[in-house]
């Protein structure tokens, strides 16, 4: 921290309990929510108290601040309290009369429990709160837009019930297709941000050269083609939630800029210098394990700890087969593909043997794959019943993953008409195409997941797909 010269030389800091989930015997046990308790004019007749669970608290005379103080000695935007990892610190915003901590003027300083801030003529006492809430599976089979009856998912429901109303940053981990976006949207709809925008950004679907402009916006003339000022998604989501999908695909050069957003709650447009304050809840999702990515040097450690306020891992569908009947009926009742021109359900019944067959399958594509199977069944079904014959053979008779490597035809084995290099390139090309095709088929066309299993870079994987004229949509 930096301080005004001659002010505070050192500040003792007390480590605080971060918002997180603790576990007992591998099961979620307690949710710790870190909050800031601020008492204005403690002991006075006009004493007021505020409790915040958000990462940034602004104080000033302007009504836009989290704490608005109508006093001539308080600047419009006087100071800001930030939550950083396991500490809080206060920063003066170049106020007219300065910000004082226990009588000493400061520019930035850590906050210890019981310290008194002087904002002009107004005093504020700070105290952190570690609210501990037991995590218990809830009895309902529906929570927001999610349906499940398995214990693992109902434990997640119990966590979401406590986390959603807060402003805590949430990281959702899990395999592709486990429903991370549905969970993120549920958190948003059950939060105080619900009436504001919910914006989704897929970090793996946008070229790296455009990500910064998409997220933070740009000023006119920032680069060729920037003919006007453009707001980024963080500005457009102001007051609401931004969902960063496939966060593990974010390049190392952009990660410090996201870290700055989390710590300072402000952005700078590409080509601009002025900081723009934002009030956005961040939910991130990844099918990678971020702690492993940190160890392997692909994800910044400081960003990982700043993001992982609450981390939830969504279980794969194969670990919760008891949810399949509920999900199938949910899709049939809620999805438009099962409605006719009169808005009546096309399929109204599901044969028990259908559910039995679906429960035995391993579901590499998880809930998303199940949804696709149900949609396909609706298209192929005769009448109003989902029958076994409506299930694809690949589900009824699954085969182990395999890579098809074609043998060299005998007539070519002894051929001397082709040089070694040419013959070798042909065999390699056949292998590459078969390998890519089979791997994509296993992962339902998901390029990110296929590239990860192949242990090659996603961009190079797509380059190979282009080389061999493979389209994921055709699988």
Tab-separated table of C-alpha atoms in Angstrom:
chain	number	residue	atom	x	y	z
A	1	UNK	CA	0.000	0.000	0.000
A	2	UNK	CA	1.111	3.594	-0.545
A	3	UNK	CA	0.529	6.418	1.914
A	4	UNK	CA	0.695	10.218	1.957
A	5	UNK	CA	4.249	11.226	2.989
A	6	UNK	CA	4.641	11.705	6.732
A	7	UNK	CA	1.415	9.906	7.468
A	8	UNK	CA	1.203	6.224	8.443
A	9	UNK	CA	4.440	4.237	8.336
A	10	UNK	CA	2.947	0.840	8.989
A	11	UNK	CA	-0.469	-0.639	9.534
A	12	UNK	CA	-1.047	-3.930	11.318
A	13	UNK	CA	-3.552	-6.059	9.417
A	14	UNK	CA	-5.702	-8.885	10.703
A	15	UNK	CA	-6.380	-11.754	8.350
A	16	UNK	CA	-10.066	-12.146	7.642
A	17	UNK	CA	-12.102	-15.201	6.685
A	18	UNK	CA	-12.799	-15.120	2.931
A	19	UNK	CA	-16.211	-16.001	1.603
A	20	UNK	CA	-15.870	-19.703	0.939
A	21	UNK	CA	-17.298	-23.154	1.542
A	22	UNK	CA	-15.731	-25.466	4.105
A	23	UNK	CA	-16.094	-29.229	3.836
A	24	UNK	CA	-16.505	-32.032	6.367
A	25	UNK	CA	-15.644	-35.557	5.176
A	26	UNK	CA	-15.798	-34.341	1.597
A	27	UNK	CA	-19.298	-32.862	1.915
A	28	UNK	CA	-20.161	-29.137	2.007
A	29	UNK	CA	-20.489	-28.171	5.673
A	30	UNK	CA	-20.412	-24.402	6.192
A	31	UNK	CA	-20.622	-21.316	4.009
A	32	UNK	CA	-18.537	-18.376	5.226
A	33	UNK	CA	-19.696	-14.992	3.909
A	34	UNK	CA	-17.426	-12.029	4.538
A	35	UNK	CA	-19.230	-8.729	5.171
A	36	UNK	CA	-18.249	-5.197	6.142
A	37	UNK	CA	-20.071	-3.452	9.008
A	38	UNK	CA	-19.818	0.363	8.906
A	39	UNK	CA	-21.149	2.569	11.718
A	40	UNK	CA	-21.569	6.285	10.902
A	41	UNK	CA	-21.040	8.693	13.814
A	42	UNK	CA	-20.864	5.875	16.392
A	43	UNK	CA	-22.471	6.843	19.703
A	44	UNK	CA	-24.065	9.993	18.251
A	45	UNK	CA	-27.751	10.829	17.899
A	46	UNK	CA	-27.507	10.482	14.122
A	47	UNK	CA	-25.771	7.109	14.310
A	48	UNK	CA	-26.417	4.860	11.278
A	49	UNK	CA	-25.159	1.403	10.405
A	50	UNK	CA	-24.615	-0.330	7.074
A	51	UNK	CA	-23.706	-3.923	6.237
A	52	UNK	CA	-22.249	-4.797	2.826
A	53	UNK	CA	-21.217	-8.116	1.269
A	54	UNK	CA	-19.903	-6.569	-1.946
A	55	UNK	CA	-16.279	-6.183	-3.011
A	56	UNK	CA	-16.356	-2.368	-3.386
A	57	UNK	CA	-18.106	0.218	-1.178
A	58	UNK	CA	-18.146	3.849	-2.333
A	59	UNK	CA	-18.650	6.787	0.049
A	60	UNK	CA	-19.423	10.414	-0.814
A	61	UNK	CA	-22.097	13.098	-1.037
A	62	UNK	CA	-23.338	12.025	-4.476
A	63	UNK	CA	-26.447	9.788	-4.264
A	64	UNK	CA	-24.773	7.314	-6.630
A	65	UNK	CA	-22.491	6.177	-3.790
A	66	UNK	CA	-23.254	3.124	-1.664
A	67	UNK	CA	-23.138	5.412	1.373
A	68	UNK	CA	-24.375	8.914	0.611
A	69	UNK	CA	-23.372	11.494	3.240
A	70	UNK	CA	-24.982	14.909	2.868
A	71	UNK	CA	-22.289	17.044	4.477
A	72	UNK	CA	-20.381	20.054	3.110
A	73	UNK	CA	-17.069	18.575	4.250
A	74	UNK	CA	-17.585	15.375	2.221
A	75	UNK	CA	-16.586	15.295	-1.455
A	76	UNK	CA	-18.948	13.953	-4.130
A	77	UNK	CA	-16.801	10.822	-4.474
A	78	UNK	CA	-14.757	10.889	-1.296
A	79	UNK	CA	-13.286	7.416	-0.766
A	80	UNK	CA	-13.710	3.766	-1.568
A	81	UNK	CA	-13.393	0.604	0.527
A	82	UNK	CA	-12.177	-2.477	-1.345
A	83	UNK	CA	-12.189	-6.120	-0.397
A	84	UNK	CA	-8.932	-7.676	-1.567
A	85	UNK	CA	-8.413	-11.383	-0.987
A	86	UNK	CA	-8.711	-11.687	2.813
A	87	UNK	CA	-8.366	-7.988	3.690
A	88	UNK	CA	-10.216	-4.697	3.346
A	89	UNK	CA	-8.482	-1.453	2.477
A	90	UNK	CA	-9.617	2.142	2.033
A	91	UNK	CA	-8.511	4.486	-0.766
A	92	UNK	CA	-8.989	8.258	-0.799
A	93	UNK	CA	-10.365	9.479	-4.166
A	94	UNK	CA	-8.507	12.807	-4.158
A	95	UNK	CA	-11.116	14.308	-1.866
A	96	UNK	CA	-10.991	17.995	-0.890
A	97	UNK	CA	-10.681	17.459	2.869
A	98	UNK	CA	-8.903	14.124	2.827
A	99	UNK	CA	-9.525	10.757	4.467
A	100	UNK	CA	-8.124	10.032	7.936
A	101	UNK	CA	-7.520	6.724	9.671
A	102	UNK	CA	-7.321	6.957	13.473
A	103	UNK	CA	-6.445	10.625	13.061
A	104	UNK	CA	-3.731	10.167	10.399
A	105	UNK	CA	-4.321	11.294	6.802
A	106	UNK	CA	-3.894	8.468	4.314
A	107	UNK	CA	-4.027	7.815	0.605
A	108	UNK	CA	-4.454	4.033	0.943
A	109	UNK	CA	-4.416	1.830	4.027
A	110	UNK	CA	-5.539	-1.556	5.270
A	111	UNK	CA	-8.517	-1.605	7.604
A	112	UNK	CA	-8.351	-3.421	10.926
A	113	UNK	CA	-11.437	-4.188	13.065
A	114	UNK	CA	-12.548	-1.207	15.167
A	115	UNK	CA	-10.580	1.459	13.255
A	116	UNK	CA	-12.185	4.886	12.857
A	117	UNK	CA	-12.303	6.584	9.459
A	118	UNK	CA	-12.785	10.349	9.301
A	119	UNK	CA	-14.550	11.445	6.104
A	120	UNK	CA	-14.593	15.211	6.419
A	121	UNK	CA	-16.414	15.855	9.716
A	122	UNK	CA	-18.078	12.424	9.668
A	123	UNK	CA	-16.638	9.454	11.548
A	124	UNK	CA	-17.086	5.839	10.443
A	125	UNK	CA	-16.162	2.784	12.490
A	126	UNK	CA	-15.237	-0.339	10.504
A	127	UNK	CA	-15.686	-3.949	11.556
A	128	UNK	CA	-15.564	-7.123	9.430
A	129	UNK	CA	-18.157	-9.861	9.860
A	130	UNK	CA	-17.657	-13.566	9.151
A	131	UNK	CA	-21.184	-14.903	8.776
A	132	UNK	CA	-21.235	-18.701	9.013
A	133	UNK	CA	-24.215	-20.478	7.494
A	134	UNK	CA	-24.670	-24.285	7.591
A	135	UNK	CA	-24.943	-25.891	4.142
A	136	UNK	CA	-27.718	-28.481	4.010
A	137	UNK	CA	-29.369	-30.227	1.047
A	138	UNK	CA	-32.744	-28.626	0.438
A	139	UNK	CA	-35.794	-30.827	-0.091
A	140	UNK	CA	-37.127	-29.230	-3.276
A	141	UNK	CA	-36.445	-30.837	-6.672
A	142	UNK	CA	-36.553	-27.496	-8.472
A	143	UNK	CA	-34.436	-24.434	-7.777
A	144	UNK	CA	-34.736	-21.484	-10.135
A	145	UNK	CA	-34.208	-22.940	-13.595
A	146	UNK	CA	-32.573	-26.173	-12.331
A	147	UNK	CA	-34.272	-29.507	-11.652
A	148	UNK	CA	-32.694	-32.426	-9.773
A	149	UNK	CA	-33.405	-34.920	-7.017
A	150	UNK	CA	-29.884	-36.285	-6.420
A	151	UNK	CA	-28.256	-35.422	-3.100
A	152	UNK	CA	-25.226	-33.850	-4.804
A	153	UNK	CA	-27.400	-31.385	-6.699
A	154	UNK	CA	-29.641	-30.632	-3.707
A	155	UNK	CA	-26.481	-29.760	-1.737
A	156	UNK	CA	-25.624	-27.334	-4.527
A	157	UNK	CA	-29.170	-25.946	-4.268
A	158	UNK	CA	-28.498	-25.311	-0.571
A	159	UNK	CA	-25.301	-23.408	-1.401
A	160	UNK	CA	-26.958	-21.396	-4.185
A	161	UNK	CA	-29.813	-20.455	-1.862
A	162	UNK	CA	-27.295	-18.730	0.430
A	163	UNK	CA	-24.877	-17.390	-2.207
A	164	UNK	CA	-27.313	-16.016	-4.800
A	165	UNK	CA	-28.595	-13.060	-2.710
A	166	UNK	CA	-25.022	-11.895	-2.035
A	167	UNK	CA	-22.642	-10.164	-4.450
A	168	UNK	CA	-19.973	-12.868	-4.147
A	169	UNK	CA	-18.040	-13.826	-7.254
A	170	UNK	CA	-18.786	-17.446	-8.199
A	171	UNK	CA	-16.711	-19.879	-10.267
A	172	UNK	CA	-18.563	-22.859	-11.731
A	173	UNK	CA	-16.428	-25.844	-12.665
A	174	UNK	CA	-17.530	-29.045	-14.347
A	175	UNK	CA	-17.517	-30.985	-17.595
A	176	UNK	CA	-18.986	-29.575	-20.786
A	177	UNK	CA	-22.771	-29.731	-20.776
A	178	UNK	CA	-23.328	-29.974	-17.015
A	179	UNK	CA	-25.513	-26.840	-17.000
A	180	UNK	CA	-23.153	-24.106	-15.851
A	181	UNK	CA	-24.964	-21.356	-17.758
A	182	UNK	CA	-28.323	-22.446	-16.310
A	183	UNK	CA	-26.825	-22.283	-12.803
A	184	UNK	CA	-25.316	-18.841	-13.525
A	185	UNK	CA	-28.663	-17.515	-14.757
A	186	UNK	CA	-30.381	-18.948	-11.679
A	187	UNK	CA	-27.899	-17.116	-9.417
A	188	UNK	CA	-28.635	-13.903	-11.304
A	189	UNK	CA	-32.438	-14.221	-11.134
A	190	UNK	CA	-32.321	-14.860	-7.369
A	191	UNK	CA	-29.987	-11.936	-6.649
A	192	UNK	CA	-30.458	-8.211	-6.117
A	193	UNK	CA	-29.121	-7.778	-9.664
A	194	UNK	CA	-32.087	-9.648	-11.176
A	195	UNK	CA	-33.735	-6.588	-12.779
A	196	UNK	CA	-30.504	-5.598	-14.491
A	197	UNK	CA	-28.826	-7.260	-17.518
A	198	UNK	CA	-27.479	-10.803	-17.565
A	199	UNK	CA	-24.764	-10.856	-20.213
A	200	UNK	CA	-22.964	-13.977	-21.417
A	201	UNK	CA	-19.485	-13.889	-22.927
A	202	UNK	CA	-17.772	-17.036	-24.220
A	203	UNK	CA	-14.020	-16.516	-23.827
A	204	UNK	CA	-13.293	-19.400	-26.192
A	205	UNK	CA	-15.536	-18.257	-29.041
A	206	UNK	CA	-14.008	-14.831	-29.751
A	207	UNK	CA	-10.575	-14.254	-31.355
A	208	UNK	CA	-8.026	-13.108	-28.771
A	209	UNK	CA	-7.426	-9.878	-30.674
A	210	UNK	CA	-11.066	-8.845	-30.147
A	211	UNK	CA	-11.659	-9.978	-26.547
A	212	UNK	CA	-10.362	-6.802	-24.890
A	213	UNK	CA	-12.555	-4.558	-27.038
A	214	UNK	CA	-15.578	-6.828	-26.487
A	215	UNK	CA	-15.199	-6.792	-22.705
A	216	UNK	CA	-13.971	-3.252	-22.066
A	217	UNK	CA	-15.089	-1.306	-25.150
A	218	UNK	CA	-12.966	1.112	-27.169
A	219	UNK	CA	-12.591	4.791	-27.938
A	220	UNK	CA	-12.894	6.261	-31.388
A	221	UNK	CA	-9.647	5.829	-33.312
A	222	UNK	CA	-8.280	3.207	-30.903
A	223	UNK	CA	-7.498	0.954	-33.869
A	224	UNK	CA	-8.281	0.650	-37.553
A	225	UNK	CA	-12.036	0.458	-37.970
A	226	UNK	CA	-12.864	2.005	-34.575
A	227	UNK	CA	-14.982	4.801	-36.045
A	228	UNK	CA	-17.012	5.486	-32.918
A	229	UNK	CA	-16.949	5.023	-29.152
A	230	UNK	CA	-18.205	1.579	-28.221
A	231	UNK	CA	-19.209	0.363	-24.783
A	232	UNK	CA	-17.899	-3.039	-23.718
A	233	UNK	CA	-19.878	-5.820	-22.074
A	234	UNK	CA	-18.815	-4.778	-18.565
A	235	UNK	CA	-20.386	-1.359	-19.093
A	236	UNK	CA	-23.494	-2.847	-20.713
A	237	UNK	CA	-23.899	-5.200	-17.744
A	238	UNK	CA	-23.632	-2.364	-15.186
A	239	UNK	CA	-25.800	-3.125	-12.180
A	240	UNK	CA	-26.310	-6.692	-13.370
A	241	UNK	CA	-24.290	-9.858	-13.932
A	242	UNK	CA	-21.670	-10.820	-16.486
A	243	UNK	CA	-21.164	-14.527	-17.077
A	244	UNK	CA	-17.682	-15.363	-18.393
A	245	UNK	CA	-18.017	-18.798	-19.945
A	246	UNK	CA	-14.953	-20.940	-20.755
A	247	UNK	CA	-12.782	-18.679	-18.578
A	248	UNK	CA	-9.893	-21.136	-18.857
A	249	UNK	CA	-9.534	-20.109	-22.512
A	250	UNK	CA	-8.675	-16.503	-21.569
A	251	UNK	CA	-5.099	-15.710	-22.614
A	252	UNK	CA	-2.401	-14.869	-20.079
A	253	UNK	CA	-2.021	-11.355	-21.531
A	254	UNK	CA	-5.669	-10.521	-20.791
A	255	UNK	CA	-5.817	-12.056	-17.323
A	256	UNK	CA	-4.152	-9.055	-15.553
A	257	UNK	CA	-6.826	-6.769	-17.021
A	258	UNK	CA	-9.600	-8.947	-15.632
A	259	UNK	CA	-7.787	-8.985	-12.284
A	260	UNK	CA	-7.779	-5.173	-12.303
A	261	UNK	CA	-11.549	-5.162	-12.871
A	262	UNK	CA	-12.068	-7.478	-9.908
A	263	UNK	CA	-9.828	-5.474	-7.588
A	264	UNK	CA	-10.620	-1.900	-8.630
A	265	UNK	CA	-14.173	-2.368	-9.989
A	266	UNK	CA	-13.338	-0.118	-12.900
A	267	UNK	CA	-12.402	-0.589	-16.555
A	268	UNK	CA	-10.500	1.349	-19.179
A	269	UNK	CA	-11.641	1.239	-22.784
A	270	UNK	CA	-9.121	0.303	-25.442
A	271	UNK	CA	-7.451	3.551	-26.488
A	272	UNK	CA	-8.719	5.407	-23.414
A	273	UNK	CA	-7.070	6.514	-20.177
A	274	UNK	CA	-10.031	7.510	-18.004
A	275	UNK	CA	-11.155	4.803	-15.542
A	276	UNK	CA	-14.867	3.974	-15.733
A	277	UNK	CA	-16.417	2.617	-12.501
A	278	UNK	CA	-18.601	-0.466	-12.865
A	279	UNK	CA	-20.999	-2.273	-10.569
A	280	UNK	CA	-21.156	-5.797	-11.940
A	281	UNK	CA	-21.385	-9.236	-10.390
A	282	UNK	CA	-19.030	-11.699	-12.057
A	283	UNK	CA	-19.820	-15.378	-12.496
A	284	UNK	CA	-17.268	-17.472	-14.356
A	285	UNK	CA	-17.395	-21.001	-15.710
A	286	UNK	CA	-14.804	-23.452	-16.955
A	287	UNK	CA	-14.601	-27.130	-17.801
A	288	UNK	CA	-10.980	-27.047	-16.658
A	289	UNK	CA	-9.808	-27.320	-13.056
A	290	UNK	CA	-8.384	-23.844	-12.461
A	291	UNK	CA	-6.132	-24.932	-9.589
A	292	UNK	CA	-4.468	-27.381	-11.983
A	293	UNK	CA	-4.212	-24.666	-14.650
A	294	UNK	CA	-2.431	-22.455	-12.103
A	295	UNK	CA	0.108	-25.191	-11.299
A	296	UNK	CA	0.812	-25.697	-15.003
A	297	UNK	CA	1.309	-21.963	-15.580
A	298	UNK	CA	-1.699	-21.406	-17.829
A	299	UNK	CA	-3.687	-19.314	-15.342
A	300	UNK	CA	-2.508	-16.535	-13.027
A	301	UNK	CA	-2.450	-17.499	-9.365
A	302	UNK	CA	-3.541	-14.039	-8.145
A	303	UNK	CA	-6.507	-14.019	-10.528
A	304	UNK	CA	-7.457	-17.537	-9.450
A	305	UNK	CA	-7.596	-16.567	-5.754
A	306	UNK	CA	-9.439	-13.335	-6.541
A	307	UNK	CA	-12.058	-15.180	-8.588
A	308	UNK	CA	-12.505	-18.192	-6.336
A	309	UNK	CA	-14.656	-16.513	-3.726
A	310	UNK	CA	-17.135	-19.361	-4.055
A	311	UNK	CA	-16.253	-22.319	-6.297
A	312	UNK	CA	-18.872	-24.922	-7.184
A	313	UNK	CA	-18.163	-28.112	-9.123
A	314	UNK	CA	-21.209	-29.418	-10.976
A	315	UNK	CA	-21.313	-33.239	-11.052
A	316	UNK	CA	-21.490	-35.054	-14.419
A	317	UNK	CA	-24.800	-36.611	-15.373
A	318	UNK	CA	-23.384	-40.169	-15.134
A	319	UNK	CA	-22.905	-39.571	-11.377
A	320	UNK	CA	-26.549	-38.650	-10.858
A	321	UNK	CA	-28.696	-40.976	-13.018
A	322	UNK	CA	-31.642	-40.469	-10.660
A	323	UNK	CA	-31.985	-36.965	-12.158
A	324	UNK	CA	-32.562	-38.247	-15.704
A	325	UNK	CA	-36.356	-38.943	-15.451
A	326	UNK	CA	-36.880	-35.496	-13.913
A	327	UNK	CA	-34.792	-33.805	-16.619
A	328	UNK	CA	-36.552	-35.625	-19.472
A	329	UNK	CA	-39.994	-34.583	-18.226
A	330	UNK	CA	-38.747	-31.040	-17.555
A	331	UNK	CA	-37.527	-30.710	-21.147
A	332	UNK	CA	-40.782	-32.077	-22.537
A	333	UNK	CA	-42.839	-29.617	-20.486
A	334	UNK	CA	-40.741	-26.485	-20.942
A	335	UNK	CA	-39.010	-26.598	-24.336
A	336	UNK	CA	-40.644	-25.141	-27.428
A	337	UNK	CA	-39.592	-28.091	-29.610
A	338	UNK	CA	-42.293	-30.171	-27.876
A	339	UNK	CA	-45.083	-27.719	-28.700
A	340	UNK	CA	-47.297	-27.799	-31.776
A	341	UNK	CA	-48.962	-24.885	-33.564
A	342	UNK	CA	-51.644	-24.787	-30.846
A	343	UNK	CA	-48.967	-24.707	-28.108
A	344	UNK	CA	-49.962	-28.194	-26.954
A	345	UNK	CA	-47.403	-30.834	-25.990
A	346	UNK	CA	-46.529	-33.271	-28.782
A	347	UNK	CA	-45.098	-35.978	-26.494
A	348	UNK	CA	-46.925	-36.407	-23.198
A	349	UNK	CA	-45.756	-39.856	-22.068
A	350	UNK	CA	-42.388	-41.562	-21.600
A	351	UNK	CA	-42.109	-45.352	-21.526
A	352	UNK	CA	-40.348	-46.749	-18.392
A	353	UNK	CA	-37.897	-48.753	-20.536
A	354	UNK	CA	-36.790	-45.469	-22.156
A	355	UNK	CA	-35.757	-44.080	-18.789
A	356	UNK	CA	-34.047	-47.358	-17.899
A	357	UNK	CA	-31.987	-47.268	-21.102
A	358	UNK	CA	-31.062	-43.610	-20.612
A	359	UNK	CA	-29.966	-44.257	-17.019
A	360	UNK	CA	-27.419	-46.890	-18.175
A	361	UNK	CA	-25.675	-44.574	-20.646
A	362	UNK	CA	-22.517	-42.710	-19.543
A	363	UNK	CA	-23.428	-39.292	-21.074
A	364	UNK	CA	-20.077	-37.794	-22.143
A	365	UNK	CA	-22.011	-34.677	-23.205
A	366	UNK	CA	-23.978	-34.549	-19.928
A	367	UNK	CA	-27.281	-32.640	-19.652
A	368	UNK	CA	-26.758	-30.863	-22.977
A	369	UNK	CA	-26.470	-34.233	-24.734
A	370	UNK	CA	-29.612	-35.497	-22.969
A	371	UNK	CA	-31.479	-32.396	-24.138
A	372	UNK	CA	-30.401	-33.104	-27.733
A	373	UNK	CA	-31.603	-36.711	-27.446
A	374	UNK	CA	-35.005	-35.603	-26.144
A	375	UNK	CA	-35.349	-33.029	-28.949
A	376	UNK	CA	-34.445	-35.680	-31.522
A	377	UNK	CA	-36.993	-38.096	-30.025
A	378	UNK	CA	-39.735	-35.481	-30.348
A	379	UNK	CA	-38.885	-35.065	-34.039
A	380	UNK	CA	-38.885	-38.821	-34.766
A	381	UNK	CA	-41.694	-39.981	-32.477
A	382	UNK	CA	-44.940	-41.366	-33.884
A	383	UNK	CA	-47.778	-40.335	-31.628
A	384	UNK	CA	-47.608	-38.850	-28.146
A	385	UNK	CA	-45.225	-41.370	-26.509
A	386	UNK	CA	-41.433	-41.396	-26.190
A	387	UNK	CA	-40.485	-45.016	-26.973
A	388	UNK	CA	-37.233	-46.980	-27.071
A	389	UNK	CA	-37.217	-46.842	-30.853
A	390	UNK	CA	-36.886	-43.052	-30.646
A	391	UNK	CA	-33.477	-43.354	-28.945
A	392	UNK	CA	-30.444	-43.291	-31.294
A	393	UNK	CA	-28.487	-46.542	-31.712
A	394	UNK	CA	-25.370	-44.777	-30.388
A	395	UNK	CA	-27.146	-44.474	-27.013
A	396	UNK	CA	-28.760	-47.921	-27.050
A	397	UNK	CA	-25.555	-49.672	-28.135
A	398	UNK	CA	-22.626	-47.467	-27.080
A	399	UNK	CA	-19.147	-48.462	-28.234
A	400	UNK	CA	-15.814	-47.661	-26.691
A	401	UNK	CA	-13.923	-44.679	-28.041
A	402	UNK	CA	-11.546	-45.677	-30.750
A	403	UNK	CA	-9.342	-44.063	-33.293
A	404	UNK	CA	-9.754	-45.386	-36.821
A	405	UNK	CA	-6.365	-45.824	-38.458
A	406	UNK	CA	-6.623	-47.134	-41.986
A	407	UNK	CA	-4.162	-49.726	-43.150
A	408	UNK	CA	-2.152	-49.162	-46.264
A	409	UNK	CA	-3.796	-51.104	-49.119
A	410	UNK	CA	-1.719	-54.161	-50.101
A	411	UNK	CA	-1.377	-52.998	-53.639
A	412	UNK	CA	0.353	-49.863	-52.365
A	413	UNK	CA	2.574	-51.552	-49.786
A	414	UNK	CA	5.035	-52.666	-52.428
A	415	UNK	CA	4.421	-49.820	-54.816
A	416	UNK	CA	7.462	-47.876	-55.862
A	417	UNK	CA	5.577	-45.292	-57.864
A	418	UNK	CA	5.119	-42.934	-54.847
A	419	UNK	CA	8.077	-41.435	-52.982
A	420	UNK	CA	8.289	-42.280	-49.274
A	421	UNK	CA	7.509	-38.698	-48.207
A	422	UNK	CA	4.316	-38.541	-50.298
A	423	UNK	CA	3.059	-41.934	-49.113
A	424	UNK	CA	3.795	-41.024	-45.498
A	425	UNK	CA	1.910	-37.712	-45.764
A	426	UNK	CA	-1.151	-39.496	-47.153
A	427	UNK	CA	-1.218	-41.985	-44.285
A	428	UNK	CA	-0.765	-39.215	-41.723
A	429	UNK	CA	-3.571	-37.196	-43.317
A	430	UNK	CA	-5.911	-40.214	-43.151
A	431	UNK	CA	-4.993	-40.753	-39.504
A	432	UNK	CA	-5.499	-37.076	-38.603
A	433	UNK	CA	-8.919	-36.907	-40.215
A	434	UNK	CA	-10.135	-40.152	-38.589
A	435	UNK	CA	-8.735	-39.108	-35.187
A	436	UNK	CA	-10.333	-35.652	-35.261
A	437	UNK	CA	-13.659	-36.938	-36.530
A	438	UNK	CA	-13.986	-39.665	-33.895
A	439	UNK	CA	-12.886	-37.410	-31.037
A	440	UNK	CA	-15.357	-34.689	-32.029
A	441	UNK	CA	-18.118	-37.257	-32.354
A	442	UNK	CA	-17.474	-38.508	-28.819
A	443	UNK	CA	-17.668	-34.939	-27.503
A	444	UNK	CA	-20.801	-34.000	-29.434
A	445	UNK	CA	-18.899	-31.532	-31.611
A	446	UNK	CA	-17.398	-29.593	-28.666
A	447	UNK	CA	-14.042	-28.398	-30.006
A	448	UNK	CA	-12.682	-27.196	-26.647
A	449	UNK	CA	-13.283	-30.536	-24.939
A	450	UNK	CA	-11.918	-32.532	-27.905
A	451	UNK	CA	-8.763	-30.404	-28.087
A	452	UNK	CA	-8.189	-30.857	-24.366
A	453	UNK	CA	-8.461	-34.653	-24.594
A	454	UNK	CA	-6.095	-34.603	-27.591
A	455	UNK	CA	-3.744	-32.455	-25.489
A	456	UNK	CA	-3.224	-29.945	-28.280
A	457	UNK	CA	-3.974	-26.235	-28.519
A	458	UNK	CA	-7.571	-25.387	-29.446
A	459	UNK	CA	-6.458	-23.083	-32.274
A	460	UNK	CA	-4.275	-25.809	-33.772
A	461	UNK	CA	-7.152	-28.289	-33.416
A	462	UNK	CA	-9.416	-25.929	-35.396
A	463	UNK	CA	-6.656	-25.470	-37.972
A	464	UNK	CA	-6.548	-29.246	-38.462
A	465	UNK	CA	-10.337	-29.334	-38.781
A	466	UNK	CA	-10.153	-26.740	-41.556
A	467	UNK	CA	-7.343	-28.657	-43.245
A	468	UNK	CA	-9.477	-31.821	-43.366
A	469	UNK	CA	-12.810	-30.023	-44.081
A	470	UNK	CA	-14.426	-31.190	-40.838
A	471	UNK	CA	-17.345	-29.166	-39.483
A	472	UNK	CA	-18.469	-29.811	-35.895
A	473	UNK	CA	-22.063	-28.997	-36.885
A	474	UNK	CA	-22.088	-31.991	-39.265
A	475	UNK	CA	-21.368	-34.552	-36.545
